[in-house]
XYZ file of C-alpha atoms in Angstrom:
559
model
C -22.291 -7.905 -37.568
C -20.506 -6.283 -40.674
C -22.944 -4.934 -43.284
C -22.289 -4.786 -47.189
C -24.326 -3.878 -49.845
C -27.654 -5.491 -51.233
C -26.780 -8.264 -53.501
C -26.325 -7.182 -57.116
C -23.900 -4.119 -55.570
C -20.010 -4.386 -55.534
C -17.465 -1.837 -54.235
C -16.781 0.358 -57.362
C -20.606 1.015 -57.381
C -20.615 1.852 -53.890
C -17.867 4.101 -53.746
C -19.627 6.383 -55.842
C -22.809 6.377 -53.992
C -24.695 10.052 -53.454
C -24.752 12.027 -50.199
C -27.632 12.251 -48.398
C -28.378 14.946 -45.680
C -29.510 14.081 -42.123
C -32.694 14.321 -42.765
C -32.681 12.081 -46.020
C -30.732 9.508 -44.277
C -34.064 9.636 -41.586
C -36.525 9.619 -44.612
C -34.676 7.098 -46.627
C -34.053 9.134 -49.710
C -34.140 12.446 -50.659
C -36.777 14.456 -51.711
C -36.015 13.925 -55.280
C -35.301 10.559 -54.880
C -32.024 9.148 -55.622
C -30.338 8.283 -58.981
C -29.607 5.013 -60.040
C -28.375 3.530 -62.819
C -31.565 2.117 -64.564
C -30.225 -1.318 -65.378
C -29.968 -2.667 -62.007
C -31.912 -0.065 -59.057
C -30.465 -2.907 -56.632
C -26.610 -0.737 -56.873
C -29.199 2.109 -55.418
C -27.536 5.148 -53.463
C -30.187 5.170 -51.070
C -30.652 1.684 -50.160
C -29.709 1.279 -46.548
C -26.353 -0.904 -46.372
C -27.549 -3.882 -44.400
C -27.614 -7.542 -45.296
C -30.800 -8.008 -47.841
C -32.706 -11.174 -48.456
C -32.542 -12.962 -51.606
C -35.901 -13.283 -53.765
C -36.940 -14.786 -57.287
C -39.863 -13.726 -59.061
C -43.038 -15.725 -57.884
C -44.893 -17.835 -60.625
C -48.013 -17.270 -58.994
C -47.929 -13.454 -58.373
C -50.341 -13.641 -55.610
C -47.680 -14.744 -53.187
C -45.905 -11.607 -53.694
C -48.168 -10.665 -50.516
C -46.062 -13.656 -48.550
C -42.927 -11.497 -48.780
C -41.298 -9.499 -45.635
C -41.021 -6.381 -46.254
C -37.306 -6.606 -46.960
C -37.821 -9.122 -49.581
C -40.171 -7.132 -51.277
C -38.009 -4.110 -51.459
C -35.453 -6.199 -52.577
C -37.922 -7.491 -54.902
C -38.777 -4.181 -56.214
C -35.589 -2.626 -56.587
C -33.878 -5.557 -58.431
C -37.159 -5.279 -60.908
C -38.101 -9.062 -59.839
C -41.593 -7.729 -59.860
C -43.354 -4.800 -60.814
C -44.976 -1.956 -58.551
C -48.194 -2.948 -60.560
C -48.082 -6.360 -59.971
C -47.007 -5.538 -56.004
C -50.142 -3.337 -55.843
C -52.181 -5.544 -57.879
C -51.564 -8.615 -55.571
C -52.079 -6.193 -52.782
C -55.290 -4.906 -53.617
C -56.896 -8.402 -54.707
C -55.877 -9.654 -51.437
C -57.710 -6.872 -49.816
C -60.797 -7.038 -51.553
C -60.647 -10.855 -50.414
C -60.120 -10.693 -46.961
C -60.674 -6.834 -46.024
C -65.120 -7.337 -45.842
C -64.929 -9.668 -43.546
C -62.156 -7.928 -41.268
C -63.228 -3.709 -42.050
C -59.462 -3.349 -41.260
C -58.232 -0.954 -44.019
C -60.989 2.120 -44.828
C -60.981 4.839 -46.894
C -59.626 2.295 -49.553
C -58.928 4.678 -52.507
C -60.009 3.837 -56.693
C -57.983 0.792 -57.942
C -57.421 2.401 -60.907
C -56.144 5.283 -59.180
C -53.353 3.480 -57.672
C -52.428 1.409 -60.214
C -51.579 4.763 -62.185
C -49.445 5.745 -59.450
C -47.454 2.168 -59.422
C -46.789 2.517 -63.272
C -45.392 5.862 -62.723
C -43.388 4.207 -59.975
C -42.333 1.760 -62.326
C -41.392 4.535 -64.909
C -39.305 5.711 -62.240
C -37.401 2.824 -62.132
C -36.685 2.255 -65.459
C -35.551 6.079 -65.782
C -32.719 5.716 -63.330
C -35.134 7.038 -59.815
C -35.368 4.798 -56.887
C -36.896 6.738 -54.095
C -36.002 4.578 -51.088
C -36.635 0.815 -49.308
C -40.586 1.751 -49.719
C -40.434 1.947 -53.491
C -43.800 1.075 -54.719
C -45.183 -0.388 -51.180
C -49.049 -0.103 -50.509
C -49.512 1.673 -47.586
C -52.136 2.829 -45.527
C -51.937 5.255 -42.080
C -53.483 5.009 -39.082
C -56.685 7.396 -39.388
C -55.640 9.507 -36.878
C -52.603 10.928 -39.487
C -53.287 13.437 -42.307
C -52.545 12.592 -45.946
C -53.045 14.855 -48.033
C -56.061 14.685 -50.090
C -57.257 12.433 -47.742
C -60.282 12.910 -44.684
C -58.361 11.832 -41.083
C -61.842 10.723 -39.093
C -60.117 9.992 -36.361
C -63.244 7.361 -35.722
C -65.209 10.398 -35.030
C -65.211 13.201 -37.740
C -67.022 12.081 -40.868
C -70.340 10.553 -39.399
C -73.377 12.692 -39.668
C -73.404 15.904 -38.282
C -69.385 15.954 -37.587
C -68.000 16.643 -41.291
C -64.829 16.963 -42.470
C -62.692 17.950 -44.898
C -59.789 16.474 -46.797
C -56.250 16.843 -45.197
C -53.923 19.781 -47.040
C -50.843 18.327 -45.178
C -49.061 15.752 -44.406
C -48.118 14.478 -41.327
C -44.590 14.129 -40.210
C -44.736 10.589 -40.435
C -46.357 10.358 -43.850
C -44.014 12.776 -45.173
C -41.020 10.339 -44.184
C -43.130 7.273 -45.568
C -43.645 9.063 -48.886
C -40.357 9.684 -49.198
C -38.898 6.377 -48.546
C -40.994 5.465 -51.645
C -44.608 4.239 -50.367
C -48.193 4.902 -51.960
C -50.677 5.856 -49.948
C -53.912 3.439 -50.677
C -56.170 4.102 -47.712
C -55.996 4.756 -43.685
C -56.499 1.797 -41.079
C -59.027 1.512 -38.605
C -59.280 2.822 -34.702
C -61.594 3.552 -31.957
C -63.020 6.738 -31.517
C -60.531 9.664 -30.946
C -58.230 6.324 -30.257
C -59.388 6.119 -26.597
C -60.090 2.260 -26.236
C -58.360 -0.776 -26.941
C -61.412 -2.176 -28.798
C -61.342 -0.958 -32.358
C -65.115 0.458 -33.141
C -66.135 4.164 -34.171
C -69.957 5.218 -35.607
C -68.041 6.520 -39.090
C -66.857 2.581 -40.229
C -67.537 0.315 -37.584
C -65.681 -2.552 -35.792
C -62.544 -4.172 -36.913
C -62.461 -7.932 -36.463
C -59.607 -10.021 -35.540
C -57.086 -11.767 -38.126
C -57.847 -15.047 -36.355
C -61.369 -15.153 -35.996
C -63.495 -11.674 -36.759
C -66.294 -12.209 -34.245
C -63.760 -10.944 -31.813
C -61.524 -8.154 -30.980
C -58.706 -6.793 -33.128
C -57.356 -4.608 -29.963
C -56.538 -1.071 -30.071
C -56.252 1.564 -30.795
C -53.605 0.107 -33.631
C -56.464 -2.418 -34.380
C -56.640 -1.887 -38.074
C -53.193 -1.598 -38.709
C -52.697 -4.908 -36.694
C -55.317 -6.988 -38.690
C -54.053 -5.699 -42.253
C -50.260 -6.726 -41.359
C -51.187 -9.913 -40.036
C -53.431 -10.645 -42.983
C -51.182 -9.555 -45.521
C -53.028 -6.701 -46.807
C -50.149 -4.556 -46.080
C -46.172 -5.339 -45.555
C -46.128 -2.821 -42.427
C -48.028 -0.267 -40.668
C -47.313 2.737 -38.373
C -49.504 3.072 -35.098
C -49.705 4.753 -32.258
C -49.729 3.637 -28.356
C -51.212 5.793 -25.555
C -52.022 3.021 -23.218
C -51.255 -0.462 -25.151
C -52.602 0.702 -28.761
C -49.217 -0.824 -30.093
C -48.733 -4.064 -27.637
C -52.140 -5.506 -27.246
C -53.571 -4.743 -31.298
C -50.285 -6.981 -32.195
C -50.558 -9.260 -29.436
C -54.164 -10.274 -30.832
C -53.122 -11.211 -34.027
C -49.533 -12.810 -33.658
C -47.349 -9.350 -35.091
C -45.014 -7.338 -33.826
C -45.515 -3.498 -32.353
C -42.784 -1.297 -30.958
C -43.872 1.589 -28.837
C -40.521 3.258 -28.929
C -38.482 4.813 -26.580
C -40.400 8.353 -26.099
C -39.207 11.130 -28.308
C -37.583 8.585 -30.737
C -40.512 9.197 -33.454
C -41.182 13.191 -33.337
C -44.896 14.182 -33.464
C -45.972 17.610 -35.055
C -48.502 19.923 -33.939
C -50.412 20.757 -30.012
C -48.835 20.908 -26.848
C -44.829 19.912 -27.085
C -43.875 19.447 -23.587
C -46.496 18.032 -21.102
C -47.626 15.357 -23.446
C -45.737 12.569 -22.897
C -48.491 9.636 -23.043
C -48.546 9.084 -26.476
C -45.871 7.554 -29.011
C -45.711 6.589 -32.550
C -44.573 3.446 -34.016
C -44.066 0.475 -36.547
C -45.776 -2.799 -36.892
C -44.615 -5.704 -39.023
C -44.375 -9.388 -39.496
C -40.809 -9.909 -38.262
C -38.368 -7.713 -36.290
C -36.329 -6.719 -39.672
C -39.330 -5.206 -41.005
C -40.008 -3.203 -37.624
C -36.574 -2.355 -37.629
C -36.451 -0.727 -41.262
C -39.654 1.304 -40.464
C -38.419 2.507 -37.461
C -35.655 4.002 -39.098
C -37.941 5.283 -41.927
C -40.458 6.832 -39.078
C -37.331 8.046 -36.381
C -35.211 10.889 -36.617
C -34.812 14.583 -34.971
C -36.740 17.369 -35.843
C -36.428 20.542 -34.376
C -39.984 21.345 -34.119
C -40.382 19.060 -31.491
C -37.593 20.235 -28.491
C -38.191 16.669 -26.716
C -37.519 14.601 -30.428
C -34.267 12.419 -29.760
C -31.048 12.980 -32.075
C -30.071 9.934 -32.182
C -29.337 8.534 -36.150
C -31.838 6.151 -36.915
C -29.727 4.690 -38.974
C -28.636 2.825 -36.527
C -32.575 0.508 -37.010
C -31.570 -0.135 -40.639
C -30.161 -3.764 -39.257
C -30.947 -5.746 -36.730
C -27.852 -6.999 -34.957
C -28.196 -11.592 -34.173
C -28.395 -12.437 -30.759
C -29.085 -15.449 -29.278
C -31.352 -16.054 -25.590
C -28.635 -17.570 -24.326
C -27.297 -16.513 -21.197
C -30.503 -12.828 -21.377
C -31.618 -12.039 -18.121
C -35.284 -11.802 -17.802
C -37.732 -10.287 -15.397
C -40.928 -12.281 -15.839
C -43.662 -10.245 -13.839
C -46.870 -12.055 -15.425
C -49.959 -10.335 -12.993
C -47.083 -9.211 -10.712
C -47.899 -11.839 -7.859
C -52.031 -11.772 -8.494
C -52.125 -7.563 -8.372
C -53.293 -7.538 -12.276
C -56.722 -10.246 -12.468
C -55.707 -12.030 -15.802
C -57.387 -14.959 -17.262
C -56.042 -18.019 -16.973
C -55.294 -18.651 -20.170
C -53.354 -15.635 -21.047
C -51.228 -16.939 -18.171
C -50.585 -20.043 -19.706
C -49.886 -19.473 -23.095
C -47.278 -16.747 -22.020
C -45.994 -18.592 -19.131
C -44.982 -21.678 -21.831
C -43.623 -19.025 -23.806
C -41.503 -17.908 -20.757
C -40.416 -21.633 -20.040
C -39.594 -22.229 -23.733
C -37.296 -19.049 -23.369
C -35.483 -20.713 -20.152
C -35.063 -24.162 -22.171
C -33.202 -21.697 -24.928
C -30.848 -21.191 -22.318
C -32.134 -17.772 -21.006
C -32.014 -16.905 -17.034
C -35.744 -15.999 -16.184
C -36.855 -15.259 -12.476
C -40.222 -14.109 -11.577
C -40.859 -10.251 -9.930
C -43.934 -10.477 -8.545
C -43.582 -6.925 -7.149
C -43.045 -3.388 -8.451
C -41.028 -2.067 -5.251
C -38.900 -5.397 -5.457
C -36.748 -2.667 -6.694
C -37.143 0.751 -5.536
C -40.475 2.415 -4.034
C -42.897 2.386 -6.527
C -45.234 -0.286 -5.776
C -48.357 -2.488 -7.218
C -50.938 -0.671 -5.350
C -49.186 2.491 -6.443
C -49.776 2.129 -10.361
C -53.387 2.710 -10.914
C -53.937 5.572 -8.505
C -50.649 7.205 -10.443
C -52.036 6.082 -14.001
C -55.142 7.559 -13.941
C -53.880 10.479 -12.694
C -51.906 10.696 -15.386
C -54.299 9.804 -17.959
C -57.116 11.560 -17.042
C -54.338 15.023 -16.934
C -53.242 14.126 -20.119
C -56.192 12.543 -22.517
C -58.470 15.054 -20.802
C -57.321 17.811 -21.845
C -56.205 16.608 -25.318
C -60.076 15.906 -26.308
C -61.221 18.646 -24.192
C -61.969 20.781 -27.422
C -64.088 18.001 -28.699
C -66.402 17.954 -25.453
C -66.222 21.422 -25.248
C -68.079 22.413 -28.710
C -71.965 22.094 -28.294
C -71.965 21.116 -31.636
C -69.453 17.943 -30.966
C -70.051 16.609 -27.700
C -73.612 14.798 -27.821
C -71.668 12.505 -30.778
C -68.981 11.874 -28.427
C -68.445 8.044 -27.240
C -68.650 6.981 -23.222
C -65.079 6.711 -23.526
C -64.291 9.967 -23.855
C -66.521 11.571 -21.592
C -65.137 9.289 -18.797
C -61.678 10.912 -19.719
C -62.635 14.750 -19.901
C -65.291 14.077 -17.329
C -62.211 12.850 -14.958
C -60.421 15.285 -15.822
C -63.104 18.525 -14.801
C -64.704 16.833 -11.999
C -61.857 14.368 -10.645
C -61.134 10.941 -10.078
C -64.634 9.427 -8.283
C -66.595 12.626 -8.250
C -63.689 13.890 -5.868
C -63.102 17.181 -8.013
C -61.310 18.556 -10.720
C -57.391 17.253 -10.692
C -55.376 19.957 -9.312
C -51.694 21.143 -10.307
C -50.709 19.317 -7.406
C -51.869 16.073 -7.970
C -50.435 15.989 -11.573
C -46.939 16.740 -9.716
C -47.329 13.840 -6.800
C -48.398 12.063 -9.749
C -45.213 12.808 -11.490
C -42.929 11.944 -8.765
C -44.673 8.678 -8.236
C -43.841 8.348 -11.861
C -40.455 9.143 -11.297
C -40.049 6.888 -8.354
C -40.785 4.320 -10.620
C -38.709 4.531 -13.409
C -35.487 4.892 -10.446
C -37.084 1.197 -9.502
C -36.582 -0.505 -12.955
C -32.848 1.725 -13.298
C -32.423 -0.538 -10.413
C -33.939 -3.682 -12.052
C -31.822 -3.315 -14.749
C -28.575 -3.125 -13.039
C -29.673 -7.103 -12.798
C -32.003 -7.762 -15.808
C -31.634 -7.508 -19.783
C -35.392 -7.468 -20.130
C -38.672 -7.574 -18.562
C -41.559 -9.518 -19.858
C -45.323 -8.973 -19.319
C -48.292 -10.223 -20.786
C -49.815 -7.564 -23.561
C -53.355 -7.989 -22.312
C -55.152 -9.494 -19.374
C -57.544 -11.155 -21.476
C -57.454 -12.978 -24.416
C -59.862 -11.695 -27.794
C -63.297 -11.278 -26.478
C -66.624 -11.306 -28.449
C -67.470 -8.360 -30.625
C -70.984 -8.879 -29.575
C -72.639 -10.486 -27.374
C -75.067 -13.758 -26.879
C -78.262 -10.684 -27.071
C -76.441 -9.186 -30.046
C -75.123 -6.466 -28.414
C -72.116 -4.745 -28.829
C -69.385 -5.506 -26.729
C -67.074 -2.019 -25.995
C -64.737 -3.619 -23.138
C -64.512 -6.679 -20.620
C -66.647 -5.576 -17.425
C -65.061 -8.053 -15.493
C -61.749 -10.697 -15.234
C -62.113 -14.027 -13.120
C -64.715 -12.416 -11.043
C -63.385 -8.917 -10.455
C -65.415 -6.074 -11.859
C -63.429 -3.315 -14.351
C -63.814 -0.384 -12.710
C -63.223 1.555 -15.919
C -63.447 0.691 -19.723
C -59.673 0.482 -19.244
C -58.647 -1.283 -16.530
C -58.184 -4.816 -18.373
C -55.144 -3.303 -19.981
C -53.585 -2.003 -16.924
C -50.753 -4.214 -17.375
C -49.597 -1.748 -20.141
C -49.292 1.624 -18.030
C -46.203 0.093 -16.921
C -44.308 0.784 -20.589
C -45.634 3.637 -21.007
C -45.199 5.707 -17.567
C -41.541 4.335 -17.995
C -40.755 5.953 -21.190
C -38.827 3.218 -22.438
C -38.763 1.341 -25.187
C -41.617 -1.240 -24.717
C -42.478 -4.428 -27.679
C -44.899 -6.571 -28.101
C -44.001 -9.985 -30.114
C -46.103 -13.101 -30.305
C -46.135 -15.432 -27.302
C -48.313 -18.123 -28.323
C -51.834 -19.599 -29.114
C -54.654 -20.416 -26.619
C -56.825 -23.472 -26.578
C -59.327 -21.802 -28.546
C -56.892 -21.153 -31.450
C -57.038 -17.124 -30.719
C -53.219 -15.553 -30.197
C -51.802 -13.853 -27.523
C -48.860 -11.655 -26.844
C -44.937 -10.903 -24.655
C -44.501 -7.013 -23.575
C -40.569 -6.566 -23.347
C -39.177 -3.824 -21.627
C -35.961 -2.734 -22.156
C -33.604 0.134 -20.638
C -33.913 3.673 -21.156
C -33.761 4.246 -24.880
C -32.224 0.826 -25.705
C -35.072 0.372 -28.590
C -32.276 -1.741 -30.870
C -32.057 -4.214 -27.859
C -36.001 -5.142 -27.766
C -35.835 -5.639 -31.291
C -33.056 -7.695 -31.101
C -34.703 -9.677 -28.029
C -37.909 -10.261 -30.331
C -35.654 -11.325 -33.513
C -33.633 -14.101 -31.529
C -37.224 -15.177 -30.410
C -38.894 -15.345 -33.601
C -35.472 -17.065 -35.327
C -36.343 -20.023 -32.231
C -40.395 -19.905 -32.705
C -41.246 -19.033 -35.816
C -44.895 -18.207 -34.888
C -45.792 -15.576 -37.245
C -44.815 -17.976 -40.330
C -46.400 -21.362 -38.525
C -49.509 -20.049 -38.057
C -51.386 -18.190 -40.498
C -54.886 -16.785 -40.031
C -57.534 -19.177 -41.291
C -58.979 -16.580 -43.869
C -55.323 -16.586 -45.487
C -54.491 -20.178 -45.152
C -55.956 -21.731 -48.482
């Protein structure tokens, strides 16, 4: 599709607009921000060139929280609204919906940021629009540093583990500032982010956006629950094991866990470490694009970071279903124990997609293609995992001082990783190599799968929302068992995300449907090796035929 300037713009204007250097294209806008001419910021030199939305100016200013992301940076820059009415409408929503939720934390002084939205707004009038993030609210994922701010990661901060404010920023936050945003707060995760159950002993347990007596996911739980709810236009997150799949499969939003590399990380070990990945979550797959391309880009601190222009995310190119190949593995044949009704709700979804005119079959097996097969992927994942999250939090279990604070969770990981898998000994060199090559073995099989398929689909969780606490009042930390079968760790129940992330590749999660109890559940889709435009573009042609995310708001937003 041919792109043209925001609305407002015209060719004279944009012949003259300002060069931006690599990196400012990644961040949005240059450090200083970028000049406009201060009757109309919508003829801005650093708005990305893509098709924009059109918006009026709300009468009731509360419904500014209602806009996409897009329409409120359109919003924004054409001076439709103010950054203090954004932020005002922001923060009143959070202080209505927020206690019951304990999504966003670390909330900072209203008056605080509405001084910093009126100098945003002075900005604008003066001729300075700093990029598509001018004037959003926006809060981090508490494992990030912001400077000024304490990063708890769920575990520094309670008594006895203090902490002190971040000096830095992260990466990530310093590409977020600089495409405009203020930072109000962080969002909510388990401890250390091991889990996919969002709970930690500094601020608690995040409920879902569709009923808060159950789980919000993780470890992108908070994030998940303040985008759904409207307390924020997007969020960044981070995905290990599911953290950005099964968080916005829970409460009907989008997560990307992009292709690996595509979002550089600063900071520890640069070259083993290939578990974890940062990403965006938003309302619709414009918005995920636009903070993808916000979030992506090189950096040569991190020799593994992809070069690839994200400028390429800045639109989202229309698609239809028709004529997609799909891979639908579901609980690949009865391998994965899933609950019935997660099977239903995303095996309607699945039909729906075939009545749309896409070509589904079902793969029931992993070595349908290749060698790699279903009895092959937990043995290999926990390999993996224990290798990998071991040693990451091995410095926390290590210090005397630390480790009687520490969670089950993350004992099971270190433990795992010092004594081995069962008691069996400490994992050796060459057991993280046979693990590797079984991880290799399976990435050849899906190169094969997609010499036939577009996509693959999977379910983002084997269970739908369970209690936060149970009948005895008891806290609930993870399901012990699924039709029957016992969990054999706190993790298992999301096995049917190692698939995404052993792979590398660029792996979504997009709403699916609603069960019979009302509770939402969520589509994984796979795509090819670093083909992170083409999931978005699967989930956009989706949401244009569903429109789930706008049909079905969370009761505490609906009135």
């Amino acid at each position: 599709m041919a792109s043209r300037l925001p609305e407002g713009s015209d060719k004279a204007r944009a012949s003259g607009r300002a060069r931006l250097s690599r990196r400012s294209l990644v961040a949005g806008t240059s450090a200083a921000g970028v000049l406009v001419g201060a009757a109309s910021a919508a003829q801005a030199g650093g708005v990305p060139d893509i098709v924009w939305p059109k918006v009026k100016r709300p009468a009731e200013l509360g419904r500014i929280v209602d806009w996409s992301a897009a329409e409120l940076s359109v919003a924004i820059r054409r001076q439709e609204v103010t950054c203090v009415e954004v932020m005002t409408a922001y923060l009143d929503r959070i202080d209505d919906v927020n206690p019951a939720v304990n999504a966003i934390v670390q909330l900072r002084p209203r008056a605080e940021l509405l001084a910093e939205a009126a100098e945003k707004d002075r900005l604008l009038r003066n001729g300075t629009y700093q990029g598509w993030m001018h004037g959003f609210p926006h809060a981090v994922k508490d494992q990030w540093n912001v400077k000024g701010m304490t990063t708890s990661v769920g575990f520094f901060g309670q008594p006895g583990v203090p902490v002190a404010p971040a000096t830095t920023d992260a990466l990530l936050v310093e590409r977020i500032r600089k495409a405009g945003a203020i930072f109000i707060g962080k969002t909510n995760l388990p401890e250390l982010g091991l889990g996919s159950h969002t709970y930690n002993k500094v601020y608690g347990t995040t409920g879902n956006a569709y009923d808060p007596t159950k789980s919000a996911g993780g470890s992108s739980g908070g994030a998940a629950v303040a985008v759904a709810l409207r307390m924020l236009p997007v969020a960044d997150g981070s995905d290990f094991f599911g953290s950005l799949r099964n968080p916005p499969g829970w409460n009907n939003v989008l997560g990307l866990r992009p292709s690996f590399g595509r979002i550089p990380e600063l900071g520890g070990e640069q070259f083993v470490q290939q578990g974890g990945a940062t990403g965006p979550i938003a309302r619709d797959a414009r918005d995920l694009s636009l903070l993808l391309s916000t979030m992506a880009g090189y950096d040569p601190r991190v020799p593994l970071a992809m070069e690839e222009d994200p400028k390429r995310f800045k639109t989202v190119r229309r698609t239809s279903l028709k004529g997609v190949k799909v891979a639908w593995m579901a609980d690949l044949g009865g391998y994965l124990p899933t609950e019935p009704e997660v099977l239903a709700v995303t095996g309607a979804a699945v039909d729906r997609m075939r009545a749309l005119g896409a070509k589904v079959d079902k793969v029931d097996k992993l070595n349908q293609y290749g060698s790699f097969s279903n009895a092959d992927l937990w043995p290999t994942w926990l390999v993996f995992r224990h290798w990998l999250s071991g040693n990451l939090n091995f410095p926390i279990y290590n210090n005397p001082a630390w480790k009687p604070y520490l969670k089950p969770e993350t004992l099971f990981e270190v433990e795992g990783m010092l004594h081995g898998i069962d008691g069996s000994g400490p994992i050796t060199a060459q057991q993280a190599w046979n693990g590797s090559v079984k991880r290799t073995a399976l990435y050849q099989g899906f190169r094969e799968l997609f010499e036939h398929y577009d996509y693959v689909l999977l379910p983002t969780a084997q269970v739908m929302p369970f209690d936060n606490v149970d009948a005895q009042g008891n806290e609930v930390h993870w399901p012990k068992e699924i039709n029957g079968v016992a969990m054999s760790t706190y993790h298992r129940w999301m096995e049917v995300t190692a698939i995404g992330t052993l792979l590398g590749a660029p792996t979504l999660a997009m709403p699916a449907g609603f069960g019979a109890t009302g509770l939402p559940i969520g589509l994984q889709v796979i795509g090819r090796n670093h083909d992170d435009a083409g999931v978005i573009e699967f989930a956009a042609a989706w949401e244009r035929e569903t429109r789930l995310v706008e049909k079905h708001l969370p009761p505490l937003i609906k009135s």
